[in-house]
CSV table of C-alpha atoms in Angstrom, one decimal:
chain,number,residue,atom,x,y,z
U,1,UNK,CA,-22.6,-43.0,-10.0
U,2,UNK,CA,-23.7,-46.4,-8.3
U,3,UNK,CA,-27.5,-47.1,-8.2
U,4,UNK,CA,-30.1,-48.1,-5.5
U,5,UNK,CA,-31.2,-51.4,-5.8
U,6,UNK,CA,-34.8,-51.0,-5.4
U,7,UNK,CA,-36.1,-50.4,-1.7
U,8,UNK,CA,-39.3,-51.1,0.2
U,9,UNK,CA,-40.7,-47.7,2.1
U,10,UNK,CA,-39.0,-48.1,5.2
U,11,UNK,CA,-40.9,-49.2,8.0
U,12,UNK,CA,-42.9,-47.1,9.8
U,13,UNK,CA,-42.1,-45.5,13.5
U,14,UNK,CA,-42.8,-47.7,16.2
U,15,UNK,CA,-41.5,-48.9,20.0
U,16,UNK,CA,-38.1,-51.6,20.0
U,17,UNK,CA,-37.4,-53.7,22.3
U,18,UNK,CA,-34.2,-52.0,24.2
U,19,UNK,CA,-32.2,-55.7,23.7
U,20,UNK,CA,-34.2,-58.3,21.6
U,21,UNK,CA,-34.9,-57.0,17.8
U,22,UNK,CA,-38.4,-58.5,16.6
U,23,UNK,CA,-38.4,-58.6,13.5
U,24,UNK,CA,-37.9,-61.8,11.4
U,25,UNK,CA,-35.5,-60.9,7.0
U,26,UNK,CA,-38.8,-61.6,5.5
U,27,UNK,CA,-39.6,-58.9,3.1
U,28,UNK,CA,-37.1,-57.0,5.3
U,29,UNK,CA,-35.4,-54.4,3.0
U,30,UNK,CA,-34.7,-51.8,5.1
U,31,UNK,CA,-34.6,-53.0,8.8
U,32,UNK,CA,-34.6,-49.5,10.5
U,33,UNK,CA,-36.5,-46.4,9.8
U,34,UNK,CA,-35.2,-42.9,8.9
U,35,UNK,CA,-36.2,-40.5,11.9
U,36,UNK,CA,-36.4,-37.0,11.2
U,37,UNK,CA,-33.4,-35.4,9.7
U,38,UNK,CA,-34.0,-31.5,11.7
U,39,UNK,CA,-33.1,-34.1,15.2
U,40,UNK,CA,-29.5,-33.4,15.2
U,41,UNK,CA,-28.0,-37.3,15.6
U,42,UNK,CA,-30.6,-39.0,12.9
U,43,UNK,CA,-29.5,-42.9,14.2
U,44,UNK,CA,-30.3,-41.3,18.2
U,45,UNK,CA,-34.0,-40.9,18.0
U,46,UNK,CA,-35.6,-44.2,18.0
U,47,UNK,CA,-36.8,-44.0,21.9
U,48,UNK,CA,-34.9,-45.5,24.9
U,49,UNK,CA,-37.2,-47.6,27.5
U,50,UNK,CA,-35.3,-47.1,30.2
U,51,UNK,CA,-32.4,-48.1,32.5
U,52,UNK,CA,-31.1,-51.2,33.2
U,53,UNK,CA,-32.4,-54.1,35.6
U,54,UNK,CA,-30.3,-55.2,38.2
U,55,UNK,CA,-27.4,-58.0,37.9
U,56,UNK,CA,-28.1,-61.9,37.6
U,57,UNK,CA,-29.9,-62.0,33.6
U,58,UNK,CA,-29.5,-65.2,33.3
U,59,UNK,CA,-29.4,-65.7,37.1
U,60,UNK,CA,-32.4,-67.7,39.6
U,61,UNK,CA,-36.3,-66.0,39.4
U,62,UNK,CA,-36.2,-68.3,42.1
U,63,UNK,CA,-34.2,-65.9,44.0
U,64,UNK,CA,-35.9,-62.6,45.5
U,65,UNK,CA,-33.8,-60.5,44.6
U,66,UNK,CA,-33.5,-62.1,41.0
U,67,UNK,CA,-37.2,-62.7,40.7
U,68,UNK,CA,-38.1,-58.8,42.1
U,69,UNK,CA,-35.6,-58.2,38.8
U,70,UNK,CA,-37.3,-59.9,36.4
U,71,UNK,CA,-40.6,-57.3,37.3
U,72,UNK,CA,-39.0,-54.1,37.5
U,73,UNK,CA,-37.1,-53.9,34.8
U,74,UNK,CA,-40.5,-54.4,33.0
U,75,UNK,CA,-42.3,-51.9,34.8
U,76,UNK,CA,-38.7,-49.6,34.2
U,77,UNK,CA,-39.4,-49.8,31.0
U,78,UNK,CA,-42.3,-50.0,30.1
U,79,UNK,CA,-42.7,-46.2,32.4
U,80,UNK,CA,-40.5,-44.4,30.6
U,81,UNK,CA,-41.8,-46.2,26.7
U,82,UNK,CA,-45.1,-44.9,27.8
U,83,UNK,CA,-43.4,-41.2,28.4
U,84,UNK,CA,-44.4,-41.0,32.4
U,85,UNK,CA,-40.6,-41.0,33.5
U,86,UNK,CA,-37.3,-40.5,32.3
U,87,UNK,CA,-34.7,-43.0,31.6
U,88,UNK,CA,-32.5,-41.4,35.0
U,89,UNK,CA,-35.9,-40.5,37.2
U,90,UNK,CA,-36.2,-44.9,37.2
U,91,UNK,CA,-32.6,-45.9,37.3
U,92,UNK,CA,-33.1,-43.6,40.3
U,93,UNK,CA,-35.9,-45.4,41.8
U,94,UNK,CA,-33.3,-48.5,40.7
U,95,UNK,CA,-30.7,-47.5,43.6
U,96,UNK,CA,-32.6,-46.7,46.2
U,97,UNK,CA,-34.0,-50.0,46.0
U,98,UNK,CA,-31.1,-51.8,45.9
U,99,UNK,CA,-31.5,-50.2,49.9
U,100,UNK,CA,-34.1,-52.0,50.7
U,101,UNK,CA,-35.6,-55.2,52.5
U,102,UNK,CA,-36.1,-58.4,49.7
U,103,UNK,CA,-40.3,-57.6,48.8
U,104,UNK,CA,-39.8,-53.6,47.9
U,105,UNK,CA,-40.7,-53.3,44.7
U,106,UNK,CA,-39.8,-50.2,41.8
U,107,UNK,CA,-43.4,-50.0,41.9
U,108,UNK,CA,-43.8,-48.6,45.6
U,109,UNK,CA,-40.5,-45.9,44.7
U,110,UNK,CA,-41.9,-44.9,41.1
U,111,UNK,CA,-45.0,-43.9,43.3
U,112,UNK,CA,-43.5,-42.7,46.3
U,113,UNK,CA,-41.3,-40.3,44.8
U,114,UNK,CA,-44.7,-38.9,42.8
U,115,UNK,CA,-42.3,-39.6,39.1
U,116,UNK,CA,-46.1,-41.7,38.4
U,117,UNK,CA,-49.4,-41.8,40.1
U,118,UNK,CA,-50.8,-45.0,41.3
U,119,UNK,CA,-53.8,-44.3,38.4
U,120,UNK,CA,-50.9,-44.3,36.3
U,121,UNK,CA,-49.2,-48.1,37.5
U,122,UNK,CA,-52.7,-49.6,37.4
U,123,UNK,CA,-53.3,-48.2,34.0
U,124,UNK,CA,-49.3,-50.5,33.5
U,125,UNK,CA,-50.8,-53.5,35.1
U,126,UNK,CA,-53.4,-53.6,32.6
U,127,UNK,CA,-51.5,-53.2,29.8
U,128,UNK,CA,-49.0,-55.5,31.0
U,129,UNK,CA,-51.5,-58.8,31.8
U,130,UNK,CA,-52.9,-58.1,28.9
U,131,UNK,CA,-49.8,-58.1,26.2
U,132,UNK,CA,-49.6,-62.3,27.9
U,133,UNK,CA,-50.0,-64.2,25.0
U,134,UNK,CA,-53.3,-65.5,25.2
U,135,UNK,CA,-52.0,-69.0,24.2
U,136,UNK,CA,-49.2,-70.7,27.1
U,137,UNK,CA,-45.8,-72.1,25.3
U,138,UNK,CA,-45.4,-75.6,27.7
U,139,UNK,CA,-42.7,-75.3,30.1
U,140,UNK,CA,-42.4,-72.0,30.2
U,141,UNK,CA,-43.7,-69.4,32.3
U,142,UNK,CA,-44.6,-65.9,30.9
U,143,UNK,CA,-43.5,-62.7,32.6
U,144,UNK,CA,-43.7,-59.9,30.4
U,145,UNK,CA,-43.5,-58.1,27.4
U,146,UNK,CA,-40.0,-56.7,26.4
U,147,UNK,CA,-41.1,-55.8,23.3
U,148,UNK,CA,-42.8,-56.2,19.5
U,149,UNK,CA,-42.3,-54.9,16.1
U,150,UNK,CA,-43.4,-55.6,13.1
U,151,UNK,CA,-42.8,-58.9,12.8
U,152,UNK,CA,-42.9,-60.4,16.4
U,153,UNK,CA,-43.1,-59.8,19.8
U,154,UNK,CA,-40.0,-61.0,22.6
U,155,UNK,CA,-41.8,-61.8,26.1
U,156,UNK,CA,-39.4,-62.8,29.3
U,157,UNK,CA,-40.7,-65.6,30.7
U,158,UNK,CA,-39.3,-68.1,33.5
U,159,UNK,CA,-37.9,-71.8,32.5
U,160,UNK,CA,-39.8,-73.9,34.4
U,161,UNK,CA,-37.2,-77.2,33.5
U,162,UNK,CA,-34.2,-74.6,35.2
U,163,UNK,CA,-35.8,-72.1,37.0
U,164,UNK,CA,-34.2,-69.5,34.4
U,165,UNK,CA,-35.2,-66.6,33.5
U,166,UNK,CA,-35.6,-66.5,28.8
U,167,UNK,CA,-36.2,-64.6,26.0
U,168,UNK,CA,-39.0,-66.1,24.5
U,169,UNK,CA,-39.3,-64.3,20.6
U,170,UNK,CA,-42.6,-64.9,19.5
U,171,UNK,CA,-44.3,-64.6,15.3
U,172,UNK,CA,-47.6,-63.2,15.5
U,173,UNK,CA,-50.5,-64.9,15.1
U,174,UNK,CA,-51.3,-63.1,11.6
U,175,UNK,CA,-48.1,-64.5,9.7
U,176,UNK,CA,-49.0,-68.2,11.7
U,177,UNK,CA,-50.1,-69.6,8.3
U,178,UNK,CA,-47.6,-67.9,5.9
U,179,UNK,CA,-44.9,-70.3,5.1
U,180,UNK,CA,-42.8,-68.3,3.5
U,181,UNK,CA,-42.2,-66.2,7.2
U,182,UNK,CA,-42.1,-69.8,9.1
U,183,UNK,CA,-39.6,-71.0,7.3
U,184,UNK,CA,-37.5,-67.1,7.9
U,185,UNK,CA,-38.0,-67.5,11.8
U,186,UNK,CA,-37.2,-70.7,12.1
U,187,UNK,CA,-34.4,-70.2,10.1
U,188,UNK,CA,-33.0,-67.6,12.5
U,189,UNK,CA,-33.3,-69.9,15.3
U,190,UNK,CA,-31.6,-73.2,13.8
U,191,UNK,CA,-28.8,-70.8,12.9
U,192,UNK,CA,-28.0,-69.1,16.0
U,193,UNK,CA,-28.1,-73.0,16.9
U,194,UNK,CA,-25.1,-73.6,15.0
U,195,UNK,CA,-23.2,-71.1,17.0
U,196,UNK,CA,-21.3,-71.1,20.3
U,197,UNK,CA,-19.9,-68.6,21.3
U,198,UNK,CA,-19.6,-66.2,24.2
U,199,UNK,CA,-20.5,-63.1,22.7
U,200,UNK,CA,-23.3,-64.3,21.0
U,201,UNK,CA,-27.2,-64.2,21.5
U,202,UNK,CA,-27.6,-67.7,22.4
U,203,UNK,CA,-30.8,-69.9,20.8
U,204,UNK,CA,-32.3,-72.3,23.3
U,205,UNK,CA,-35.1,-73.7,21.4
U,206,UNK,CA,-37.8,-73.4,19.3
U,207,UNK,CA,-41.0,-74.8,18.4
U,208,UNK,CA,-44.9,-75.0,18.3
U,209,UNK,CA,-47.4,-74.0,20.3
U,210,UNK,CA,-50.5,-74.6,19.0
U,211,UNK,CA,-51.1,-71.9,15.6
U,212,UNK,CA,-47.7,-70.2,18.0
U,213,UNK,CA,-44.4,-70.5,16.8
U,214,UNK,CA,-41.4,-69.2,19.4
U,215,UNK,CA,-38.3,-69.0,19.0
U,216,UNK,CA,-36.5,-69.5,22.9
U,217,UNK,CA,-32.8,-67.5,23.3
U,218,UNK,CA,-30.8,-66.4,26.7
U,219,UNK,CA,-32.1,-63.1,27.9
U,220,UNK,CA,-29.2,-60.7,28.5
U,221,UNK,CA,-29.5,-58.1,31.2
U,222,UNK,CA,-28.6,-55.0,30.4
U,223,UNK,CA,-28.6,-52.6,27.2
U,224,UNK,CA,-27.9,-52.4,24.0
U,225,UNK,CA,-25.0,-50.2,22.7
U,226,UNK,CA,-27.7,-47.5,20.8
U,227,UNK,CA,-29.0,-47.2,24.7
U,228,UNK,CA,-25.3,-46.3,25.9
U,229,UNK,CA,-25.3,-44.0,23.0
U,230,UNK,CA,-28.7,-42.3,23.8
U,231,UNK,CA,-27.1,-42.2,27.9
U,232,UNK,CA,-23.5,-40.9,27.2
U,233,UNK,CA,-24.0,-39.4,24.3
U,234,UNK,CA,-20.4,-40.4,23.1
U,235,UNK,CA,-18.4,-43.9,23.6
U,236,UNK,CA,-14.7,-43.0,25.6
U,237,UNK,CA,-12.3,-44.7,22.8
U,238,UNK,CA,-10.9,-47.2,25.3
U,239,UNK,CA,-14.6,-48.4,26.3
U,240,UNK,CA,-16.0,-48.3,22.7
U,241,UNK,CA,-12.2,-50.6,21.2
U,242,UNK,CA,-13.6,-53.2,24.4
U,243,UNK,CA,-16.7,-53.1,23.2
U,244,UNK,CA,-15.6,-53.5,19.5
U,245,UNK,CA,-13.1,-55.8,20.1
U,246,UNK,CA,-15.5,-58.4,21.8
U,247,UNK,CA,-18.2,-58.4,19.2
U,248,UNK,CA,-15.1,-59.1,16.7
U,249,UNK,CA,-14.5,-61.9,18.5
U,250,UNK,CA,-18.3,-63.0,17.7
U,251,UNK,CA,-17.6,-62.0,14.4
U,252,UNK,CA,-14.9,-64.0,13.9
U,253,UNK,CA,-16.4,-66.9,14.9
U,254,UNK,CA,-19.7,-66.8,13.1
U,255,UNK,CA,-17.6,-66.4,9.5
U,256,UNK,CA,-15.5,-69.3,10.8
U,257,UNK,CA,-19.0,-71.3,11.1
U,258,UNK,CA,-20.3,-70.1,7.5
U,259,UNK,CA,-22.3,-67.6,8.4
U,260,UNK,CA,-23.3,-63.4,7.7
U,261,UNK,CA,-24.9,-61.3,10.5
U,262,UNK,CA,-25.6,-58.6,7.4
U,263,UNK,CA,-27.1,-56.3,10.6
U,264,UNK,CA,-24.2,-54.9,12.7
U,265,UNK,CA,-25.4,-52.0,14.4
U,266,UNK,CA,-25.8,-50.4,18.2
U,267,UNK,CA,-28.9,-51.8,18.4
U,268,UNK,CA,-28.0,-55.6,18.3
U,269,UNK,CA,-24.9,-55.5,20.4
U,270,UNK,CA,-26.1,-56.3,24.0
U,271,UNK,CA,-23.8,-55.8,27.1
U,272,UNK,CA,-25.1,-57.4,30.0
U,273,UNK,CA,-24.5,-56.0,33.9
U,274,UNK,CA,-20.9,-57.2,33.5
U,275,UNK,CA,-19.2,-56.0,30.7
U,276,UNK,CA,-20.1,-59.0,29.0
U,277,UNK,CA,-20.8,-57.9,24.8
U,278,UNK,CA,-23.7,-60.4,22.8
U,279,UNK,CA,-24.5,-59.7,19.1
U,280,UNK,CA,-27.8,-60.4,18.7
U,281,UNK,CA,-30.8,-60.7,16.0
U,282,UNK,CA,-29.5,-62.8,13.0
U,283,UNK,CA,-33.0,-62.2,11.1
U,284,UNK,CA,-31.0,-61.1,7.6
U,285,UNK,CA,-28.4,-64.4,8.4
U,286,UNK,CA,-27.3,-66.2,5.8
U,287,UNK,CA,-25.1,-69.0,5.0
U,288,UNK,CA,-21.4,-68.1,3.1
U,289,UNK,CA,-22.6,-71.2,1.5
U,290,UNK,CA,-26.3,-70.4,0.6
U,291,UNK,CA,-25.6,-69.5,-3.2
U,292,UNK,CA,-28.9,-69.9,-3.8
U,293,UNK,CA,-30.7,-67.7,-1.4
U,294,UNK,CA,-27.9,-65.4,-2.6
U,295,UNK,CA,-29.9,-64.9,-6.3
U,296,UNK,CA,-32.3,-65.5,-5.0
U,297,UNK,CA,-31.9,-61.5,-3.1
U,298,UNK,CA,-30.6,-61.0,-5.7
U,299,UNK,CA,-30.9,-56.7,-6.5
U,300,UNK,CA,-32.4,-55.9,-2.9
U,301,UNK,CA,-30.4,-53.9,-0.3
U,302,UNK,CA,-31.1,-56.5,3.0
U,303,UNK,CA,-30.0,-54.1,6.6
U,304,UNK,CA,-29.8,-50.0,8.0
U,305,UNK,CA,-29.1,-47.8,6.0
U,306,UNK,CA,-26.4,-45.7,9.1
U,307,UNK,CA,-24.4,-49.1,8.3
U,308,UNK,CA,-25.3,-50.9,6.0
U,309,UNK,CA,-21.7,-51.7,3.6
U,310,UNK,CA,-22.2,-50.7,0.3
U,311,UNK,CA,-22.5,-54.3,-1.7
U,312,UNK,CA,-25.6,-54.0,0.4
U,313,UNK,CA,-26.8,-50.9,-0.6
U,314,UNK,CA,-26.2,-51.6,-4.5
U,315,UNK,CA,-28.4,-55.2,-3.3
U,316,UNK,CA,-24.7,-57.7,-4.6
U,317,UNK,CA,-25.2,-60.7,-4.8
U,318,UNK,CA,-21.5,-61.5,-3.7
U,319,UNK,CA,-22.3,-60.6,0.0
U,320,UNK,CA,-18.9,-61.8,2.4
U,321,UNK,CA,-17.5,-61.3,5.4
U,322,UNK,CA,-16.4,-57.8,4.8
U,323,UNK,CA,-19.6,-56.3,5.1
U,324,UNK,CA,-20.1,-58.0,8.6
U,325,UNK,CA,-16.4,-55.5,9.2
U,326,UNK,CA,-18.1,-52.3,7.3
U,327,UNK,CA,-21.3,-52.9,9.6
U,328,UNK,CA,-19.1,-53.1,13.2
U,329,UNK,CA,-16.8,-49.9,12.0
U,330,UNK,CA,-20.7,-47.6,11.2
U,331,UNK,CA,-20.7,-49.2,14.6
U,332,UNK,CA,-17.9,-47.8,15.7
U,333,UNK,CA,-17.7,-44.5,14.4
U,334,UNK,CA,-20.9,-44.1,15.8
U,335,UNK,CA,-19.3,-45.1,19.3
U,336,UNK,CA,-16.4,-42.7,19.6
U,337,UNK,CA,-18.1,-39.7,17.4
U,338,UNK,CA,-21.6,-39.5,18.3
U,339,UNK,CA,-22.7,-39.2,15.1
U,340,UNK,CA,-23.4,-41.9,11.8
U,341,UNK,CA,-21.1,-41.6,9.4
U,342,UNK,CA,-23.6,-40.5,7.0
U,343,UNK,CA,-26.6,-39.1,6.9
U,344,UNK,CA,-29.7,-37.9,5.2
U,345,UNK,CA,-33.6,-37.1,4.9
U,346,UNK,CA,-33.8,-40.2,3.6
U,347,UNK,CA,-33.1,-44.5,3.5
U,348,UNK,CA,-32.3,-44.4,-0.4
U,349,UNK,CA,-30.6,-41.3,0.3
U,350,UNK,CA,-28.3,-42.2,2.9
U,351,UNK,CA,-27.4,-45.9,1.6
U,352,UNK,CA,-26.6,-43.1,-1.7
U,353,UNK,CA,-24.2,-41.6,0.4
U,354,UNK,CA,-22.9,-44.7,1.6
U,355,UNK,CA,-21.7,-46.3,-1.9
U,356,UNK,CA,-20.3,-42.7,-3.3
U,357,UNK,CA,-19.2,-40.1,0.0
U,358,UNK,CA,-15.9,-39.9,1.3
U,359,UNK,CA,-16.0,-40.4,4.8
U,360,UNK,CA,-15.2,-37.8,7.0
U,361,UNK,CA,-12.1,-39.3,9.0
U,362,UNK,CA,-13.3,-39.9,12.7
U,363,UNK,CA,-10.3,-37.8,14.2
U,364,UNK,CA,-11.6,-35.0,11.8
U,365,UNK,CA,-15.1,-35.0,14.0
U,366,UNK,CA,-13.5,-35.3,17.7
U,367,UNK,CA,-9.7,-34.0,17.4
U,368,UNK,CA,-8.9,-35.8,20.6
U,369,UNK,CA,-9.0,-39.8,18.7
U,370,UNK,CA,-6.4,-41.4,18.7
U,371,UNK,CA,-4.8,-41.6,14.9
U,372,UNK,CA,-4.8,-45.4,15.8
U,373,UNK,CA,-8.3,-45.9,16.1
U,374,UNK,CA,-9.0,-43.9,13.4
U,375,UNK,CA,-7.2,-45.5,10.4
U,376,UNK,CA,-8.8,-48.9,11.9
U,377,UNK,CA,-12.4,-47.1,11.4
U,378,UNK,CA,-11.5,-46.3,7.9
U,379,UNK,CA,-10.1,-49.1,6.9
U,380,UNK,CA,-12.9,-51.1,7.8
U,381,UNK,CA,-15.3,-48.7,6.3
U,382,UNK,CA,-13.0,-48.9,2.8
U,383,UNK,CA,-16.0,-48.4,0.0
U,384,UNK,CA,-14.8,-51.3,-1.6
U,385,UNK,CA,-14.9,-54.5,0.7
U,386,UNK,CA,-11.2,-55.6,-0.8
U,387,UNK,CA,-9.4,-52.7,1.0
U,388,UNK,CA,-11.5,-53.6,4.7
U,389,UNK,CA,-9.8,-56.2,6.6
U,390,UNK,CA,-9.5,-59.7,4.8
U,391,UNK,CA,-10.6,-61.3,8.5
U,392,UNK,CA,-12.1,-60.0,12.2
U,393,UNK,CA,-8.7,-62.1,13.0
U,394,UNK,CA,-6.9,-59.6,11.2
U,395,UNK,CA,-8.9,-56.6,12.4
U,396,UNK,CA,-8.6,-58.2,16.2
U,397,UNK,CA,-5.7,-58.0,15.8
U,398,UNK,CA,-5.7,-54.2,15.9
U,399,UNK,CA,-8.0,-53.7,18.3
U,400,UNK,CA,-6.0,-55.0,20.9
U,401,UNK,CA,-2.5,-53.3,18.9
U,402,UNK,CA,-4.4,-50.1,19.4
U,403,UNK,CA,-6.1,-51.3,23.2
U,404,UNK,CA,-2.2,-51.2,24.8
U,405,UNK,CA,-1.5,-48.1,23.5
U,406,UNK,CA,0.2,-50.0,19.9
U,407,UNK,CA,0.5,-49.6,16.7
U,408,UNK,CA,-2.1,-50.8,14.2
U,409,UNK,CA,-0.6,-53.7,12.7
U,410,UNK,CA,-2.4,-54.9,9.2
U,411,UNK,CA,-4.9,-51.6,9.0
U,412,UNK,CA,-3.3,-49.0,5.8
U,413,UNK,CA,-4.5,-46.7,3.6
U,414,UNK,CA,-7.3,-48.6,1.3
U,415,UNK,CA,-7.0,-47.5,-3.1
U,416,UNK,CA,-10.3,-45.9,-2.2
U,417,UNK,CA,-9.3,-43.2,-0.1
U,418,UNK,CA,-5.7,-42.9,-2.3
U,419,UNK,CA,-7.6,-42.2,-5.2
U,420,UNK,CA,-9.9,-40.0,-3.9
U,421,UNK,CA,-7.2,-37.4,-1.9
U,422,UNK,CA,-4.9,-37.7,-6.0
U,423,UNK,CA,-8.5,-36.3,-7.3
U,424,UNK,CA,-9.5,-34.1,-4.6
U,425,UNK,CA,-6.7,-31.6,-5.3
U,426,UNK,CA,-8.2,-28.8,-5.8
U,427,UNK,CA,-10.8,-29.6,-2.9
U,428,UNK,CA,-10.5,-27.2,0.1
U,429,UNK,CA,-7.9,-29.6,2.7
U,430,UNK,CA,-10.2,-27.3,5.7
U,431,UNK,CA,-13.7,-29.2,3.8
U,432,UNK,CA,-14.7,-32.0,6.2
U,433,UNK,CA,-15.6,-33.7,3.2
U,434,UNK,CA,-11.9,-34.0,2.4
U,435,UNK,CA,-10.6,-37.4,3.3
U,436,UNK,CA,-7.0,-37.4,5.5
U,437,UNK,CA,-3.8,-38.6,4.6
U,438,UNK,CA,-3.1,-40.8,7.4
U,439,UNK,CA,-0.7,-40.2,10.2
U,440,UNK,CA,2.9,-42.1,9.0
U,441,UNK,CA,1.2,-43.1,5.9
U,442,UNK,CA,4.3,-42.2,3.8
U,443,UNK,CA,4.1,-43.4,0.9
U,444,UNK,CA,0.4,-41.8,0.0
U,445,UNK,CA,2.1,-38.8,0.0
U,446,UNK,CA,3.4,-37.9,-3.7
U,447,UNK,CA,7.1,-36.9,-3.9
U,448,UNK,CA,5.5,-34.2,-6.2
U,449,UNK,CA,4.5,-32.4,-3.5
U,450,UNK,CA,7.4,-33.0,-0.9
U,451,UNK,CA,10.5,-31.4,-3.7
U,452,UNK,CA,8.4,-28.8,-4.1
U,453,UNK,CA,8.0,-28.0,-0.5
U,454,UNK,CA,11.6,-28.3,-0.7
U,455,UNK,CA,12.4,-26.1,-2.9
U,456,UNK,CA,10.0,-23.4,-1.8
U,457,UNK,CA,11.9,-23.7,1.4
U,458,UNK,CA,15.7,-22.8,0.3
U,459,UNK,CA,13.4,-20.3,-2.1
U,460,UNK,CA,12.3,-18.5,1.5
U,461,UNK,CA,15.8,-19.4,3.2
U,462,UNK,CA,17.4,-17.6,-0.2
U,463,UNK,CA,15.5,-14.3,0.1
U,464,UNK,CA,16.2,-13.8,4.3
U,465,UNK,CA,19.3,-14.3,3.6
U,466,UNK,CA,19.8,-12.2,1.1
U,467,UNK,CA,17.5,-9.0,3.0
U,468,UNK,CA,19.9,-9.8,5.4
U,469,UNK,CA,22.7,-9.1,3.9
U,470,UNK,CA,21.4,-5.6,1.7
U,471,UNK,CA,21.0,-4.5,5.5
């Protein structure tokens, strides 16, 4: 059995920003904790920070609607995060707000509809005010905190020179004098700056103001795939394909530029109001050519257990684009089934299952799922990287073909899956861990089984004919 390398204890539960990761890769072995296993859907336990704001996330805050949107976005998220309102209550109040004249505020509607009290809103205001960084960042006006994590805080800000909203990630002061943390913080910014694709959150600036190190990025006004799964429970097949197509385009660009992401998961996939998908958080991104860093990370399992590839879970050094395809496949699986591919009570248990357990086919979880999409997901999540799609471009061809209701071009049963089938002849076919035989993959059906089936059919017909002749 393959062993999990030494893994640091999972991070404690914490409130995460809805669309921006606040962690850097510094000493981050497991990026998300394993939630309470007693709750049915373990990957959905992080609390949602509420609905989305009005359109125009990159628009001008000088416009009354856009300016109102930025403040209301933060208020809506905070009242949900603090348990003062549900996402549905906030969304209903936002709908009412759209019909009111400029100058109206979400807080007024929340109070008027008795969702929150004036005293509760005053407390929220004080909290938002205290959350502003004490040290100003030249050229930016901080509007409020979007979220905070163990390794960074993210703020919504107005870029004064261009009069637009941006997101600013700030390295906490306790790390501001640690050269290792500072270098990795800037490394994320430099990696993002080298990638220029509409489906990747854009990097705008990195710098230092006093003792504060900051990273300015594009502000995406919307939700994450994680938020959407929380809201819908399961995302429709066509909608899921469209999302995954856009992420695959982002990966195609990143891989062509020589970078692997290494942490593809629902929380790092953002969707704006126009349904444009953007890949976020390059905190674990690594240049394929950086062999020195690869060797330094040997034996460490960087990633998120529910979506980590087997080779990452083993702490291997030769991590390539196939690891990102696996993570996207695990995310795709979660989207269309409403369940993570592998569950467990600890990070180690989940990663062991990623390494050794056969995948429950997604169309065994959701019967109405098309066989083409199921086949694509299973190829994306093959245990052996050589059995997966060899490029994001290949994957895109199959996704687009499947979206148009055609059969996949490249998807085929992996060697590891076929081997699992051959070794599971004594396993009950109804078992949820049984690996299905792919529709249309006749080469994976042993010819001996077909021959024996034919003999049985001939025998049955012969017995039936004998019975009829006697009577």
